[in-house]
Backbone as ProteinMPNN parsed JSONL, in Angstrom:
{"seq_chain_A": "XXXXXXXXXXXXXXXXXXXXXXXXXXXXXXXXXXXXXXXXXXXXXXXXXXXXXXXXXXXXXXXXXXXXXXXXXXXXXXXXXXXXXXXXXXXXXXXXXXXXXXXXXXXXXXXXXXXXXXXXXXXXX", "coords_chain_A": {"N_chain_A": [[97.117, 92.146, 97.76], [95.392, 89.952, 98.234], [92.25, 90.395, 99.617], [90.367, 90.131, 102.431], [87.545, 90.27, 104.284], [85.398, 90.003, 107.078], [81.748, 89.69, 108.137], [78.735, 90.274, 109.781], [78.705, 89.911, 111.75], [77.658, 90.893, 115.566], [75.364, 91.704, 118.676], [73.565, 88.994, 119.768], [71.49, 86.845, 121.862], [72.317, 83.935, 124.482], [71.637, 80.856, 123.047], [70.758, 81.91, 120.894], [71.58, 81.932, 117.153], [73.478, 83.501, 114.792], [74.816, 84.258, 111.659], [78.288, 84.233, 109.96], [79.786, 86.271, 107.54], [82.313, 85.797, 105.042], [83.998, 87.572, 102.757], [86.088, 87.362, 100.238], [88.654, 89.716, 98.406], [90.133, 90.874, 94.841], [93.608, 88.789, 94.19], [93.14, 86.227, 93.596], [93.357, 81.965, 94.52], [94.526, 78.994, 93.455], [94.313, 76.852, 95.099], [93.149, 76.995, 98.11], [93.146, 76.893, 101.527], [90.57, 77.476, 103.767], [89.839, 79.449, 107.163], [88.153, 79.87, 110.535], [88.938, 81.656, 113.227], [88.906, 83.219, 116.495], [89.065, 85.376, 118.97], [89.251, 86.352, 122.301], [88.681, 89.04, 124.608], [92.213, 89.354, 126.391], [92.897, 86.743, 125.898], [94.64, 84.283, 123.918], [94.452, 84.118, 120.109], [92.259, 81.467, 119.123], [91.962, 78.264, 117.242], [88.753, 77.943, 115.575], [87.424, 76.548, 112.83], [88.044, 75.014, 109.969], [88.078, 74.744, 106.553], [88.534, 72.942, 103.419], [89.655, 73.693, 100.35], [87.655, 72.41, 97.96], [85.502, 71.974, 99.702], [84.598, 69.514, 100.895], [86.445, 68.589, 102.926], [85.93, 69.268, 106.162], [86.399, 70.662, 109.276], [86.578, 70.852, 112.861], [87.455, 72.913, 115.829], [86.891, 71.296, 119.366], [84.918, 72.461, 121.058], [83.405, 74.191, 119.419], [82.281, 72.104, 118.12], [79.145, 70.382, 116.678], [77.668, 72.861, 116.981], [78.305, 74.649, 115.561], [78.814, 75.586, 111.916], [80.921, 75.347, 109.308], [81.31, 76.888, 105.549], [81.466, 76.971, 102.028], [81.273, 78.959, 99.333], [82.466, 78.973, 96.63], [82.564, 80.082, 94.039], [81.01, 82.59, 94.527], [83.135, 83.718, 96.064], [83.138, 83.672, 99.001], [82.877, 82.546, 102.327], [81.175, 80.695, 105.115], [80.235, 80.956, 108.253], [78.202, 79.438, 110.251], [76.465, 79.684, 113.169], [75.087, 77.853, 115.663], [73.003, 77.831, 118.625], [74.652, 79.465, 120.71], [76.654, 80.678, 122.928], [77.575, 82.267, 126.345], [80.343, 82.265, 126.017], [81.366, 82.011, 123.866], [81.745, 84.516, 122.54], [83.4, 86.477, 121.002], [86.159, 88.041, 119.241], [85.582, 87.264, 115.619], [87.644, 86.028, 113.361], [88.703, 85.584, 109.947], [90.651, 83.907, 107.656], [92.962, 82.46, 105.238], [94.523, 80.104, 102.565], [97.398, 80.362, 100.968], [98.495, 78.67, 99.722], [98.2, 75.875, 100.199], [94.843, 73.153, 99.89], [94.358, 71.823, 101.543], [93.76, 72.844, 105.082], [95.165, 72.862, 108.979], [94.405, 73.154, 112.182], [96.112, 75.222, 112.887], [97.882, 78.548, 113.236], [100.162, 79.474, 111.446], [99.401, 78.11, 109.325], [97.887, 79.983, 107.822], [97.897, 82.338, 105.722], [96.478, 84.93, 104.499], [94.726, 87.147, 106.626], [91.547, 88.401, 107.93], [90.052, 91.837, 109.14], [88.341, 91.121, 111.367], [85.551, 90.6, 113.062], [83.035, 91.488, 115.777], [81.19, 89.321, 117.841], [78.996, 89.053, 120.133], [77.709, 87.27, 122.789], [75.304, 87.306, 124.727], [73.29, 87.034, 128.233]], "CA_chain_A": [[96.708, 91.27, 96.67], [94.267, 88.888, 98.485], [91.548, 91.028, 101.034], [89.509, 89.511, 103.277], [86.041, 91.125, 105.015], [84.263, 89.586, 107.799], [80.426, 90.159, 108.468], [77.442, 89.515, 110.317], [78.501, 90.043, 113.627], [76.38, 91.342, 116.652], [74.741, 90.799, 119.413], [72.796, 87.982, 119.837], [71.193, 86.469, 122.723], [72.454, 82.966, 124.291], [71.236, 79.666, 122.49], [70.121, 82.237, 119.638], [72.227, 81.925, 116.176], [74.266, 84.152, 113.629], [75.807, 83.938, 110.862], [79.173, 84.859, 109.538], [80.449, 85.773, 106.008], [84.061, 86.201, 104.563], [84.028, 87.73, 101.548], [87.328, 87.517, 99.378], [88.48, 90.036, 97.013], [91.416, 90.276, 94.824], [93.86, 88.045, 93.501], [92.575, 84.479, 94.134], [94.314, 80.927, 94.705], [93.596, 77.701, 92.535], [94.211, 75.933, 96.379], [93.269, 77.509, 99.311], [92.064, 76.114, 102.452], [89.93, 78.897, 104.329], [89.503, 78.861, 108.105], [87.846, 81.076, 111.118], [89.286, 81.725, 114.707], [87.946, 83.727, 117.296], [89.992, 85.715, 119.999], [88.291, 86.94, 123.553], [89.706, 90.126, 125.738], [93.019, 88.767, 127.307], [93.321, 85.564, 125.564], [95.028, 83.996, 122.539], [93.525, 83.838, 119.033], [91.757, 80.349, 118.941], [91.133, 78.103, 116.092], [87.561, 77.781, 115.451], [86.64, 75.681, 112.071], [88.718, 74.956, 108.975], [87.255, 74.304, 105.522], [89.107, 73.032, 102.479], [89.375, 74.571, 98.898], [86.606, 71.799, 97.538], [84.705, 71.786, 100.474], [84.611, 68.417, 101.561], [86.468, 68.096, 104.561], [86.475, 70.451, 107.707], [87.276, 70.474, 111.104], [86.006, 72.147, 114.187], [87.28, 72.825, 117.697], [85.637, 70.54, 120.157], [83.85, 73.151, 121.924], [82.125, 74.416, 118.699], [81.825, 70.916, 117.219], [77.442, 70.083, 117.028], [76.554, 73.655, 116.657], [78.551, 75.739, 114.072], [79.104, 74.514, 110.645], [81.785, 76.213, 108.348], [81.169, 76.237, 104.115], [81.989, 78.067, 100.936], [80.577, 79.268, 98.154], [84.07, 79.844, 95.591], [81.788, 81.124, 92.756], [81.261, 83.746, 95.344], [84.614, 83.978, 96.769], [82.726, 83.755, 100.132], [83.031, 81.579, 103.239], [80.774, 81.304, 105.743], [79.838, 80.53, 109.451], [76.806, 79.156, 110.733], [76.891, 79.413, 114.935], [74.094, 78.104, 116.445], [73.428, 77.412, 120.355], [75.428, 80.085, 121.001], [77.115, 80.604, 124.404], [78.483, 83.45, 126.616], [81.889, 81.531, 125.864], [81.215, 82.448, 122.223], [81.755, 85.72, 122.775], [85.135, 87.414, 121.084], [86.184, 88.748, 117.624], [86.32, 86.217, 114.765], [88.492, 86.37, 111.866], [88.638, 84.795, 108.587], [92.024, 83.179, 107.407], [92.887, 81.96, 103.977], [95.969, 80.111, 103.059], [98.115, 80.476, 99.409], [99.965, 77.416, 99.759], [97.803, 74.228, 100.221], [93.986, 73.484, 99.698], [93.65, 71.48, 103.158], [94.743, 73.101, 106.534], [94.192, 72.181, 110.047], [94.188, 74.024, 113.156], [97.769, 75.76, 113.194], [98.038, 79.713, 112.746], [100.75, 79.54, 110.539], [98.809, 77.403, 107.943], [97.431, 80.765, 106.987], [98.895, 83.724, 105.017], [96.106, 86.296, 104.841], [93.618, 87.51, 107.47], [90.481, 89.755, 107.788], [89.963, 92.441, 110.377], [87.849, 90.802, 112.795], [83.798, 91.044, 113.281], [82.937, 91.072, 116.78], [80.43, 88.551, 117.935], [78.926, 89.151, 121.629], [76.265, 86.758, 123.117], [74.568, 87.678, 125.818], [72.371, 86.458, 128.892]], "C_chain_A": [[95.402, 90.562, 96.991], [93.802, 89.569, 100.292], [90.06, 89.978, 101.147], [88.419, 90.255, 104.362], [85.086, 89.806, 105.682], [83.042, 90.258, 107.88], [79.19, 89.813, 109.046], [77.476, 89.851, 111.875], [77.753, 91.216, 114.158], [76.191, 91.184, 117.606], [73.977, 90.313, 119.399], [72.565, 87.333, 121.652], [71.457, 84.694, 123.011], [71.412, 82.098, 123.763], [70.245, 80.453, 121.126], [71.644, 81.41, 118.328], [72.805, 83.329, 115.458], [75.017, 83.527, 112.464], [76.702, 84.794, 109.981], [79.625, 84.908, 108.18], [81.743, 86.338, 105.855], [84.103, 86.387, 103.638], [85.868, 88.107, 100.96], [87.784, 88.21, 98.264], [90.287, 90.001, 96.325], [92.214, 89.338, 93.867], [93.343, 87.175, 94.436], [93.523, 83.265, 94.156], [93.646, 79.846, 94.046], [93.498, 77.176, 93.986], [94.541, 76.955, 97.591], [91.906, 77.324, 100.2], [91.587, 77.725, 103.015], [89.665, 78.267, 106.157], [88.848, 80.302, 108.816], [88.485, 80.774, 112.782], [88.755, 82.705, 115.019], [89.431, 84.379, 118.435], [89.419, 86.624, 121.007], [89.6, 88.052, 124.157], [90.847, 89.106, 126.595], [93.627, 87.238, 126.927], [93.729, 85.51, 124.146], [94.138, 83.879, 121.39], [93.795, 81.975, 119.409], [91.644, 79.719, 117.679], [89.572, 77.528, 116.376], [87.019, 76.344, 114.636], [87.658, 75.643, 110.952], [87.766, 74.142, 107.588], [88.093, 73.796, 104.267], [88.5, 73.49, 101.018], [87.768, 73.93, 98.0], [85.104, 71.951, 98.272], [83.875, 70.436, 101.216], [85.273, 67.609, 102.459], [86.892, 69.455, 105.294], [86.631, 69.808, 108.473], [86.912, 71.004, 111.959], [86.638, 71.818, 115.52], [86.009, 72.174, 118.193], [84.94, 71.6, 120.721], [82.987, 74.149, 120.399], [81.341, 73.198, 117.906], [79.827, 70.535, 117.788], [76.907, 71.866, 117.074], [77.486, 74.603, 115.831], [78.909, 74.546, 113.064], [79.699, 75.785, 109.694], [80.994, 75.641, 106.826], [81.366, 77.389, 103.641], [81.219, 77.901, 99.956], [82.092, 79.913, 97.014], [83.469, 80.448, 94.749], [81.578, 82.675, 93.555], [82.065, 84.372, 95.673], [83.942, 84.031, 98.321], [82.79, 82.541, 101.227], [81.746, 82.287, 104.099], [80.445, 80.545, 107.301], [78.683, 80.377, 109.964], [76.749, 78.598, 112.874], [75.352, 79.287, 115.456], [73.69, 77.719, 117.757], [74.275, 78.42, 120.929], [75.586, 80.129, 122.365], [77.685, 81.866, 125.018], [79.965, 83.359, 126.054], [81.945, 81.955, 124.782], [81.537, 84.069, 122.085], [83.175, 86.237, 122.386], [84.716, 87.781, 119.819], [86.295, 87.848, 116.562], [86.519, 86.928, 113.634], [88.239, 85.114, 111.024], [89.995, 84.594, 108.08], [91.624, 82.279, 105.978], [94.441, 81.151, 103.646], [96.121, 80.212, 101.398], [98.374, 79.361, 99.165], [98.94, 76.416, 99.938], [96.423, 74.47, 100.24], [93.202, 72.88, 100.824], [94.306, 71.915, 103.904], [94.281, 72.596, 107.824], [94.296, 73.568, 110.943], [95.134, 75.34, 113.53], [97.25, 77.318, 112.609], [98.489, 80.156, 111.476], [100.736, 78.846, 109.375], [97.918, 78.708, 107.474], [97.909, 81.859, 106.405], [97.914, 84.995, 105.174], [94.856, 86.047, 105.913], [92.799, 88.388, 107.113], [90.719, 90.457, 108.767], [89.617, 92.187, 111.238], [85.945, 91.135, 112.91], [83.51, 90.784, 114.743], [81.185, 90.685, 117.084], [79.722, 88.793, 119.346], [77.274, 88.498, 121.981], [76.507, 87.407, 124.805], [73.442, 86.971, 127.327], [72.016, 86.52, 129.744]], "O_chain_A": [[94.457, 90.546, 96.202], [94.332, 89.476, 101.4], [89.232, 89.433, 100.417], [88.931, 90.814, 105.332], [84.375, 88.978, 105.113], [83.11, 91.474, 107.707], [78.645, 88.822, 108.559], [76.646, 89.985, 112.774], [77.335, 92.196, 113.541], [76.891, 90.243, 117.981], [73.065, 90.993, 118.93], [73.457, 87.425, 122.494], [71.017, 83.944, 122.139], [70.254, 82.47, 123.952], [69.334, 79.893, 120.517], [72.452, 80.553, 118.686], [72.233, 84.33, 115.891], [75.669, 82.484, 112.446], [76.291, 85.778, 109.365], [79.868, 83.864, 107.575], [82.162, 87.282, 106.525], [84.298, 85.341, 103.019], [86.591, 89.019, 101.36], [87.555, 87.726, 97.156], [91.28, 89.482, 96.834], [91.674, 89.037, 92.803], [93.152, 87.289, 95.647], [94.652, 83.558, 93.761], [92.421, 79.724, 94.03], [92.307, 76.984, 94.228], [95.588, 77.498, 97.942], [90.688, 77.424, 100.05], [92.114, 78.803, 102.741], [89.399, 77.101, 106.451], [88.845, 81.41, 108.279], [88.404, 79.675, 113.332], [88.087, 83.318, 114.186], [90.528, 83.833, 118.552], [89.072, 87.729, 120.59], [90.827, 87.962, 124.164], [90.44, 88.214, 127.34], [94.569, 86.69, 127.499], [93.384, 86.329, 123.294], [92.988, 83.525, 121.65], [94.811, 81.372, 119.755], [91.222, 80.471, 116.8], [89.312, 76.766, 117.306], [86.471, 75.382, 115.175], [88.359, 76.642, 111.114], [86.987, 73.195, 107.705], [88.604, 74.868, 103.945], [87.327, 73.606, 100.661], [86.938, 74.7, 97.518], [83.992, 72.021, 97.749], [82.838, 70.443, 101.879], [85.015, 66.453, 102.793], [87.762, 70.305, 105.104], [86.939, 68.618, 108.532], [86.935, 72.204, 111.683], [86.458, 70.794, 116.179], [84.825, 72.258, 117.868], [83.8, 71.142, 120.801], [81.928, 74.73, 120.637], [80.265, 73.228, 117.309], [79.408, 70.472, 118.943], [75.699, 72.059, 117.208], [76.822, 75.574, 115.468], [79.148, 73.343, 113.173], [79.135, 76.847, 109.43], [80.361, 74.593, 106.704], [81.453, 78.476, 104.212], [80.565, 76.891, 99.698], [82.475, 81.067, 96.82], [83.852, 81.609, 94.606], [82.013, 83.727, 93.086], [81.97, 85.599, 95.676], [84.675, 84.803, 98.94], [82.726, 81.43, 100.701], [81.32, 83.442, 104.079], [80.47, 79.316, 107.242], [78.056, 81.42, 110.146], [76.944, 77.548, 113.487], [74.577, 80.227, 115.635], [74.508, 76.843, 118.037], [74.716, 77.984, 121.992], [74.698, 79.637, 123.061], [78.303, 82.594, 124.241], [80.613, 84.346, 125.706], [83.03, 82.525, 124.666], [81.356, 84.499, 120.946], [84.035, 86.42, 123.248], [83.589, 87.867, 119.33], [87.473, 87.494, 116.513], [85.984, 87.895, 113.092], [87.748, 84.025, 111.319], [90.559, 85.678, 108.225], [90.588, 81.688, 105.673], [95.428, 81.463, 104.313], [95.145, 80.152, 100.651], [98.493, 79.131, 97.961], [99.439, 75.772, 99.015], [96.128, 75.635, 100.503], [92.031, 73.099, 101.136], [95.509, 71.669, 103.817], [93.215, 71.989, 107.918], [94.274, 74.724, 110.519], [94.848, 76.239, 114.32], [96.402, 77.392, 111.72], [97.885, 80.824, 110.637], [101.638, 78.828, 108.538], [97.107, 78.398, 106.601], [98.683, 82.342, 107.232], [98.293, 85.98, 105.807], [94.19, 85.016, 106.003], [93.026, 89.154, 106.176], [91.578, 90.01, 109.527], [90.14, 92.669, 112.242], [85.494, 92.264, 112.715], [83.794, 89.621, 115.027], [80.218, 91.37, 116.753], [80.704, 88.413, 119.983], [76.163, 88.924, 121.663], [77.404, 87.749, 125.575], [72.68, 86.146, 126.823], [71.089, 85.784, 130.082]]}, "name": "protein", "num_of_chains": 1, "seq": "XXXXXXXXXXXXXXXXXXXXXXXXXXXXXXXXXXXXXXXXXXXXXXXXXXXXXXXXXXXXXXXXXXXXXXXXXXXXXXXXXXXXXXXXXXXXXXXXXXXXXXXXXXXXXXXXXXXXXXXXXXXXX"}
């Protein structure tokens, strides 16, 4: 019903930038918060950034907080990620997460219902 497409990813060189988009197709939600996590070889998916349905309040993990900035475009159906400063640490697959059910979420997994495939991100240095 409700697909989700990451894009943008690459490599990039540390303290360069990228940026990520989430395009949504599909049925749609009057309230749905949108978020992005990230998951490296060997470790758990992370949360990253969370955005709500309006777009006036997010959230970021402390270790991306001061250089990415989540936002949406709903006329679009698009979300998107803005990473800049990047770090070797930055380095995994991020996904895109949407939820059905409420139009603010926070950090939790299970505040989301659908996912994307994954865009992989790889800084370098």
């Amino acid at each position: 019903q409700v697909q989700l497409v990451e894009s943008g990813g690459g490599l990039v060189q540390a303290g360069g930038s990228v940026r990520l988009s989430c395009a949504a197709s599909g049925r749609t939600f009057r309230s749905s918060a949108m978020g992005w996590f990230r998951q490296a070889p060997g470790k758990e998916r992370e949360f990253v950034a969370t955005i709500s349905w309006s777009g006036g309040t997010t959230h970021y993990a402390d270790s991306v907080k001061g250089r990415f900035t989540i936002s949406r475009e709903n006329a679009k159906n698009t979300m998107y990620l803005q990473m800049n400063s990047l770090k070797s640490e930055d380095t995994a697959v991020y996904y895109c997460a949407a939820s059905s059910t409420t139009s603010v979420a926070g950090p939790g997994r299970y505040e989301y219902d659908y996912w994307g495939q994954g865009t992989q991100v790889t800084v370098s240095s």
